[in-house]
PDB file of C-alpha atoms in Angstrom:
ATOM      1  CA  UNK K 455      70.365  36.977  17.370  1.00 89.00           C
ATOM      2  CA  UNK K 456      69.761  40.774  16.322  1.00 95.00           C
ATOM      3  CA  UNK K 457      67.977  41.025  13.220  1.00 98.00           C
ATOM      4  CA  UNK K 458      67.387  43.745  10.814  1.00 98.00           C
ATOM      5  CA  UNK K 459      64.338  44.244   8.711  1.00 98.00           C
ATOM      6  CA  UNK K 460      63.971  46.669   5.879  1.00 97.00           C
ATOM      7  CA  UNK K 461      60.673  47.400   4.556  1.00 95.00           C
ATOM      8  CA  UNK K 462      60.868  48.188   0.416  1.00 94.00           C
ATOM      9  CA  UNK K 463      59.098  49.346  -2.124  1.00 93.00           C
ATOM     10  CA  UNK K 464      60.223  50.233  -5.572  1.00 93.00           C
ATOM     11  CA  UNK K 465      63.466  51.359  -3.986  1.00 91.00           C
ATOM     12  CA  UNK K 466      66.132  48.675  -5.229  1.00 93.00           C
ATOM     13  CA  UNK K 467      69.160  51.226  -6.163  1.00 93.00           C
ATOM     14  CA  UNK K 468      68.569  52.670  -2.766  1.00 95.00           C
ATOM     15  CA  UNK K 469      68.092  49.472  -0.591  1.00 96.00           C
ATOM     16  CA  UNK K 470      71.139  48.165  -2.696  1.00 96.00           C
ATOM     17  CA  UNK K 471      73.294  50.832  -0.736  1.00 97.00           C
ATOM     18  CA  UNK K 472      71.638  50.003   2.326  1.00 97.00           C
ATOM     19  CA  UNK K 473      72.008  46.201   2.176  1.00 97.00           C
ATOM     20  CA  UNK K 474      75.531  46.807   1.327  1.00 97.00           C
ATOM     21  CA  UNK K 475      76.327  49.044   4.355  1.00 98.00           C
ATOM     22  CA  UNK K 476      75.095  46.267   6.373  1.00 98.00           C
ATOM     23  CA  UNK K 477      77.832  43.773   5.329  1.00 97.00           C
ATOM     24  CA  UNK K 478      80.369  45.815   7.188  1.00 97.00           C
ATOM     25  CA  UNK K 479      78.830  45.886  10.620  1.00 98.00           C
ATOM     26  CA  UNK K 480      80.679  45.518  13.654  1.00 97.00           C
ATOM     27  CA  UNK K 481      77.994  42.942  14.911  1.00 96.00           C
ATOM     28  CA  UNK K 482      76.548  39.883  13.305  1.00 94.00           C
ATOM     29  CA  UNK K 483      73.224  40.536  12.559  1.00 97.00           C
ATOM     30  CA  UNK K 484      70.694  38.244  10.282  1.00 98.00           C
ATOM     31  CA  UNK K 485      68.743  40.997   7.427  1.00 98.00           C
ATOM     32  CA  UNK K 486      65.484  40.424   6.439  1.00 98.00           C
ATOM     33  CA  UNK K 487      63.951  42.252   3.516  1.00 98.00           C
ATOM     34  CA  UNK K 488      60.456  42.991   3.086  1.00 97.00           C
ATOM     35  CA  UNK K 489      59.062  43.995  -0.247  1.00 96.00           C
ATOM     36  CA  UNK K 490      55.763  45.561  -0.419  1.00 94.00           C
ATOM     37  CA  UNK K 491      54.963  44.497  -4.232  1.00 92.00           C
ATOM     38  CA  UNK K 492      57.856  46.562  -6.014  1.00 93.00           C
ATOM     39  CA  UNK K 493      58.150  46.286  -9.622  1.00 92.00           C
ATOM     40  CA  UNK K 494      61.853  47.804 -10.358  1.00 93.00           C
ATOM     41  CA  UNK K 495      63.687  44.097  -9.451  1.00 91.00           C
ATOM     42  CA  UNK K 496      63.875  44.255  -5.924  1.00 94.00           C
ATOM     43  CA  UNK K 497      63.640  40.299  -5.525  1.00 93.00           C
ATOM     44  CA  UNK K 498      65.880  39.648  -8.277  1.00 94.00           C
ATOM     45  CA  UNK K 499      68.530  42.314  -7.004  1.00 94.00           C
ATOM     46  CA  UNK K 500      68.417  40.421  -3.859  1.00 95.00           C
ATOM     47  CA  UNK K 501      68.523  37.037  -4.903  1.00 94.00           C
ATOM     48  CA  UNK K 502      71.186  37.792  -7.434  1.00 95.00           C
ATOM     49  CA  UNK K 503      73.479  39.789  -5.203  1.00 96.00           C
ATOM     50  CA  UNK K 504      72.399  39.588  -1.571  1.00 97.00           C
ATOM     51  CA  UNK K 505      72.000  35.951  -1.383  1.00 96.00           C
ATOM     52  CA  UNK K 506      72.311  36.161   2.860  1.00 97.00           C
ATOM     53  CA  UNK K 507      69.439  37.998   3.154  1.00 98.00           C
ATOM     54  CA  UNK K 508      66.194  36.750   3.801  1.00 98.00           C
ATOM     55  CA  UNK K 509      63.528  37.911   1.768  1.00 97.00           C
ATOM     56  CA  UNK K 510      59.604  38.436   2.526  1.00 97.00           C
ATOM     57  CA  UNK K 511      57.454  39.118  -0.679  1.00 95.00           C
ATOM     58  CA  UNK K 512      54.426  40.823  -0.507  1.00 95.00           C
ATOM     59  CA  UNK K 513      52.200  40.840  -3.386  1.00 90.00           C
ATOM     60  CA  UNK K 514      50.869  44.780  -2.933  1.00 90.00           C
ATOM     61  CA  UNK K 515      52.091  47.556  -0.608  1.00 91.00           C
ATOM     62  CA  UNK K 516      50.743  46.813   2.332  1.00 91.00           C
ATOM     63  CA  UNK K 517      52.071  49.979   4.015  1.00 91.00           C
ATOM     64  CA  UNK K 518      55.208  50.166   6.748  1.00 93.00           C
ATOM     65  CA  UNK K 519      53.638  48.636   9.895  1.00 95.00           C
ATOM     66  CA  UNK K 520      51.774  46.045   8.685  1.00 95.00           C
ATOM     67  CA  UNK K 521      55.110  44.672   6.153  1.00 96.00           C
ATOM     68  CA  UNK K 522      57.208  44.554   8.887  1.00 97.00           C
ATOM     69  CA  UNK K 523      54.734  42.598  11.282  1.00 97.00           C
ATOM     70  CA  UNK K 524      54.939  39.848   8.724  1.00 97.00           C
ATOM     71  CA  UNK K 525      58.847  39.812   8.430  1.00 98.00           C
ATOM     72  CA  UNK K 526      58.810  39.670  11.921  1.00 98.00           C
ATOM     73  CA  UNK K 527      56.487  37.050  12.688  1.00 97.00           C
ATOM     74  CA  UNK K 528      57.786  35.193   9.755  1.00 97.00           C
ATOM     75  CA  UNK K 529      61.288  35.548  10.616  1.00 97.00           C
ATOM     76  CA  UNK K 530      62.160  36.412  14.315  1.00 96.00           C
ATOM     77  CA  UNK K 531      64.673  37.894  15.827  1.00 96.00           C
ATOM     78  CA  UNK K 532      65.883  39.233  19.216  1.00 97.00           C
ATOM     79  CA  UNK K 533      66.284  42.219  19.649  1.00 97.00           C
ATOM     80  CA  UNK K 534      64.208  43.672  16.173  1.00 98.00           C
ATOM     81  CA  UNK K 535      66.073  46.415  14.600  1.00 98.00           C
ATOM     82  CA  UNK K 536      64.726  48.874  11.617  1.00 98.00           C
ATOM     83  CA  UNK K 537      66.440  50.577   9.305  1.00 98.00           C
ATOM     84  CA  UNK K 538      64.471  52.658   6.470  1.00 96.00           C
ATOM     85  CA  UNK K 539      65.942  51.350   2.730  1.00 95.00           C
ATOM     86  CA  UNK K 540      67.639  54.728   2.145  1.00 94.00           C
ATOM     87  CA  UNK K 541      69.664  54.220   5.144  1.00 96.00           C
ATOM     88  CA  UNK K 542      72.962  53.274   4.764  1.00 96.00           C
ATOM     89  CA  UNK K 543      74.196  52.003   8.236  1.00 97.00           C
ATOM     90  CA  UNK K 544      77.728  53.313   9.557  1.00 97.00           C
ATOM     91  CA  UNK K 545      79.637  50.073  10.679  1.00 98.00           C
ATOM     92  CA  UNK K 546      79.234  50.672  14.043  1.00 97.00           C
ATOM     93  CA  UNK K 547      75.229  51.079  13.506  1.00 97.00           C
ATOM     94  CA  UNK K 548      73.756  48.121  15.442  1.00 97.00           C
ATOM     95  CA  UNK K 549      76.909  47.770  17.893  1.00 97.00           C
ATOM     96  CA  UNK K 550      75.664  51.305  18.998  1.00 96.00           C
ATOM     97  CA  UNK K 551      72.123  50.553  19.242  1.00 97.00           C
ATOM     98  CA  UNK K 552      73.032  47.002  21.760  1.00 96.00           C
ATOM     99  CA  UNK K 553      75.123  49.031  23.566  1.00 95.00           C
ATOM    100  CA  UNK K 554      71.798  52.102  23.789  1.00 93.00           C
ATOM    101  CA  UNK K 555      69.848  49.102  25.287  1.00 91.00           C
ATOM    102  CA  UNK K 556      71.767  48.424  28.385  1.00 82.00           C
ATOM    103  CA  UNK K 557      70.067  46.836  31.054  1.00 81.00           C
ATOM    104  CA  UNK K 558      67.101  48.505  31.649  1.00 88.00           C
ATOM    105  CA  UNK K 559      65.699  50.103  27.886  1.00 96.00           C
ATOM    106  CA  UNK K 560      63.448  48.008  25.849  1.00 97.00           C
ATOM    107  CA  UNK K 561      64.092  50.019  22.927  1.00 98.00           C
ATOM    108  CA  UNK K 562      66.790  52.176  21.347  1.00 98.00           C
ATOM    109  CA  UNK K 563      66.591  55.239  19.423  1.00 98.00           C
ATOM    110  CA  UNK K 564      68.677  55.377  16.805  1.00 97.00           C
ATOM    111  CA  UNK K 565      70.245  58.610  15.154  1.00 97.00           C
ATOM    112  CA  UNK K 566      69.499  59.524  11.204  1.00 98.00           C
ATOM    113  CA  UNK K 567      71.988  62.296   9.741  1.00 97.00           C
ATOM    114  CA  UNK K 568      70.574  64.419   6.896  1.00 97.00           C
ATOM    115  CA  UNK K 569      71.372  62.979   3.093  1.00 93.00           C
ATOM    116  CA  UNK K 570      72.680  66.366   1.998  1.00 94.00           C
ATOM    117  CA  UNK K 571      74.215  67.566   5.165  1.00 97.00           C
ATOM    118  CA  UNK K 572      75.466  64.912   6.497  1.00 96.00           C
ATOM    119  CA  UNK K 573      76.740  67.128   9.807  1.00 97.00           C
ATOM    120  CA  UNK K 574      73.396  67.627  11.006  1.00 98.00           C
ATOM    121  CA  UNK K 575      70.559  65.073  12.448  1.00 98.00           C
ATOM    122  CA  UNK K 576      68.161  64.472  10.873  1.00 98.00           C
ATOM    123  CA  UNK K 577      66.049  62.221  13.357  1.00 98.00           C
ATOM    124  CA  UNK K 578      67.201  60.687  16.975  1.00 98.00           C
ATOM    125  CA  UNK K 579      63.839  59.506  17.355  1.00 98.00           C
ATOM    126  CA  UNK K 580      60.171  60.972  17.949  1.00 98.00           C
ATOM    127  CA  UNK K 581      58.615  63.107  20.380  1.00 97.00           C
ATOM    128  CA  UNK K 582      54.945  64.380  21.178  1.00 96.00           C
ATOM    129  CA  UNK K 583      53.043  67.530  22.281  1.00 95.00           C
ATOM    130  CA  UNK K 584      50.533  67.588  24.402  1.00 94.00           C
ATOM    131  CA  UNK K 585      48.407  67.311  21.658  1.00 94.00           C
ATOM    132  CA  UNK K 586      49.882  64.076  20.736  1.00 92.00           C
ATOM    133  CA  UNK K 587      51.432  65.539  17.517  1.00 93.00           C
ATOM    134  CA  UNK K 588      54.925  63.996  16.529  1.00 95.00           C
ATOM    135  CA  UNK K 589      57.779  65.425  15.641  1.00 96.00           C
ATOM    136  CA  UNK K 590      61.090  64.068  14.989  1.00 97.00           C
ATOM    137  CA  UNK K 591      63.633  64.820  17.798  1.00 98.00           C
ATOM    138  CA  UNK K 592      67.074  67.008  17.441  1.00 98.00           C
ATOM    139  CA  UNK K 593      66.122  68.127  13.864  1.00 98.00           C
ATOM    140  CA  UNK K 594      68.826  70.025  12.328  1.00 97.00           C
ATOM    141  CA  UNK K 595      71.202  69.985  15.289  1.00 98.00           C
ATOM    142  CA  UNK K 596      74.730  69.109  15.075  1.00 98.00           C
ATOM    143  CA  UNK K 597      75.320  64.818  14.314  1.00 96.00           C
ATOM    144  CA  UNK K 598      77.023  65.096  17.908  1.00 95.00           C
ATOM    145  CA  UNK K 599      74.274  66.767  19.643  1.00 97.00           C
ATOM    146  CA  UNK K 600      72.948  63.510  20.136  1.00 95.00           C
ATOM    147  CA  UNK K 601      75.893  61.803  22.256  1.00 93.00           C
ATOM    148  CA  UNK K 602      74.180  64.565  25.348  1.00 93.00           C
ATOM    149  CA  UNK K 603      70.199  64.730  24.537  1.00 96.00           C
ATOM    150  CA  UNK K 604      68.454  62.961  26.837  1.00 96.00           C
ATOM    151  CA  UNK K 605      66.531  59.995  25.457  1.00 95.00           C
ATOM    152  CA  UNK K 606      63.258  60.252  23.133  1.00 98.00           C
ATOM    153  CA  UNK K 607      59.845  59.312  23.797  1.00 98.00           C
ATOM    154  CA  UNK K 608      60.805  56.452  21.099  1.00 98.00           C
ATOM    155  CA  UNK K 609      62.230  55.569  18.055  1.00 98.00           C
ATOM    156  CA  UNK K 610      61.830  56.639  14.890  1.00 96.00           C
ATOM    157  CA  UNK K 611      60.825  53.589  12.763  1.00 94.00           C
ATOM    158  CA  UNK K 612      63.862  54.374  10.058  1.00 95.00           C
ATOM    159  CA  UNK K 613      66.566  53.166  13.180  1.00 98.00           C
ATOM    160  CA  UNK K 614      64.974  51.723  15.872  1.00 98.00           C
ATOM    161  CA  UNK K 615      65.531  48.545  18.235  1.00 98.00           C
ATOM    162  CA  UNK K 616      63.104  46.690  20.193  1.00 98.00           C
ATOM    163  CA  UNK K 617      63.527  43.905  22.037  1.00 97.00           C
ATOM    164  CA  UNK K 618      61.274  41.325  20.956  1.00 97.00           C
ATOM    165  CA  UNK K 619      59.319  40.291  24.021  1.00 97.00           C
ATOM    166  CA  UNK K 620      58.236  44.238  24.643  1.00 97.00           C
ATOM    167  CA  UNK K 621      57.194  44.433  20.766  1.00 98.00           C
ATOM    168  CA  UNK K 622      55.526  41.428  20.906  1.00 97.00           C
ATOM    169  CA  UNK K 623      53.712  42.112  24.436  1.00 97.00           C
ATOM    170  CA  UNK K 624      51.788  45.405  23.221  1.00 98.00           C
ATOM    171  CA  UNK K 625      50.631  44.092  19.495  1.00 97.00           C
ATOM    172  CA  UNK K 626      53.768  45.483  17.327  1.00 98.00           C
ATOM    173  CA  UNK K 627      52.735  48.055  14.940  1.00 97.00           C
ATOM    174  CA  UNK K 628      49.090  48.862  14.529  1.00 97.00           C
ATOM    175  CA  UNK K 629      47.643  47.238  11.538  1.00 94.00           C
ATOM    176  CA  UNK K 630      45.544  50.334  10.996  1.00 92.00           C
ATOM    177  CA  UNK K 631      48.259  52.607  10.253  1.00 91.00           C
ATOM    178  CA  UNK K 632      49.426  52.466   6.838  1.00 79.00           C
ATOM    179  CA  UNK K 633      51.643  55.063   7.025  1.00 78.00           C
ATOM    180  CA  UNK K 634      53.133  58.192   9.342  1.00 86.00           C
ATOM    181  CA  UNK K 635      52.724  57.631  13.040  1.00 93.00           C
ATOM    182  CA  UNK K 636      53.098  54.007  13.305  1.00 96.00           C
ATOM    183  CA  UNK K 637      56.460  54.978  14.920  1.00 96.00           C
ATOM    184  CA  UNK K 638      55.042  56.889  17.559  1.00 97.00           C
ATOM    185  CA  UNK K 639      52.101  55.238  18.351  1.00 97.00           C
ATOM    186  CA  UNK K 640      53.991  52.228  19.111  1.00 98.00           C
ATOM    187  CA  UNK K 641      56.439  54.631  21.487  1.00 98.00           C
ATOM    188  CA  UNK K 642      53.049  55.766  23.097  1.00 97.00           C
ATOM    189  CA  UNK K 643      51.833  51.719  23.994  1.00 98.00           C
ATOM    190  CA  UNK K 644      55.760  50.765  25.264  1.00 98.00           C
ATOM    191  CA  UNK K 645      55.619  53.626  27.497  1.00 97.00           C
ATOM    192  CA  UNK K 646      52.082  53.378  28.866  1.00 97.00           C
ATOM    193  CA  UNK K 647      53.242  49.762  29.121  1.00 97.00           C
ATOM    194  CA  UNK K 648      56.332  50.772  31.318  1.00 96.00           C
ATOM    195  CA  UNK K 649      58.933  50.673  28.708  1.00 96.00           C
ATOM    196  CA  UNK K 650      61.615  52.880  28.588  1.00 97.00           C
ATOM    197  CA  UNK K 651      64.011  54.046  25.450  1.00 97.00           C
ATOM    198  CA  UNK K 652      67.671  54.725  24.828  1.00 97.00           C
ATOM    199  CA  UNK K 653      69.319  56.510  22.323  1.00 96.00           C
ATOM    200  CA  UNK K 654      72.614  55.412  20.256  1.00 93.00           C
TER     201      UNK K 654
END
């Protein structure tokens, strides 16, 4: 069953908004929170009002990659979906990304719109230079550029989908990378490992 996992940290109005969003989905989908040590209430926020969602607690910030390994391995799912916990999903959020993965992609870009102008992208994934710097794809275009672009290199980890088996086969995220980059270093091991991505 699809799962989504939201890594937090000291973010509980925010992730509150995102949680929310995710009641409304077109899709079934089983949430799992991951909190890297906050301090504001997160737990109790969750456990209060979000009793459906599973909850990971961490007992310091272990960074993005590593939290979400553990709510993974603790609690998987298939395919893994991320969303960042100042998301707030549209309702047709992870019906869009299932439908991105078709029969061929192993993962699924997924398209972030800008908080204060909402008509413009803010991320449909990553993409690399021959230097291997990132950079996050159709910045600042038009929201419906994306329905044309050609697929990313990968996801960006704020809306992403993996299928398990492919995340699983090169390592998930890299431990060593607390934060920045996780993203597209694990777009860099799908591909050299034959994956290819979508975009929703």
């Amino acid at each position: 069953r699809p799962t989504v996992y939201i890594p937090s940290y000291n973010e509980a109005e925010r992730l509150g908004r995102a949680l929310a969003s995710l009641r409304e989905q077109t899709r079934p989908v089983d949430v799992v929170v991951v909190d890297n040590g906050s301090s504001d209430g997160t737990a109790e926020l969750l456990r209060g009002e979000f009793p459906e969602v599973s909850l990971v607690e961490l007992e310091g910030n272990l960074g993005f990659g590593p939290a979400l390994n553990r709510a993974i391995a603790e609690h998987p799912g298939d395919p893994v979906i991320l969303l960042n916990n100042d998301a707030e999903a549209e309702p047709r959020f992870v019906e869009a990304l299932l439908e991105g993965l078709g029969e061929d992609a192993q993962m699924v870009a997924g398209v972030l719109l800008q908080e204060r102008r909402p008509e413009l992208i803010d991320s449909a994934g990553v993409i690399a230079d021959r230097t291997l710097m990132g950079f996050d794809y159709l910045h600042g275009e038009p929201a419906g550029a994306a329905a044309e672009a050609a697929a990313p290199l990968g996801p960006t980890g704020g809306a992403a989908l993996y299928r398990r088996e492919a995340f699983d086969a090169v390592g998930g995220f890299d431990e060593r990378i607390l934060l920045y980059y996780e993203d597209l270093d694990l777009a860099l091991r799908l591909r050299a490992a034959g994956a290819k991505c979508g975009i929703a």
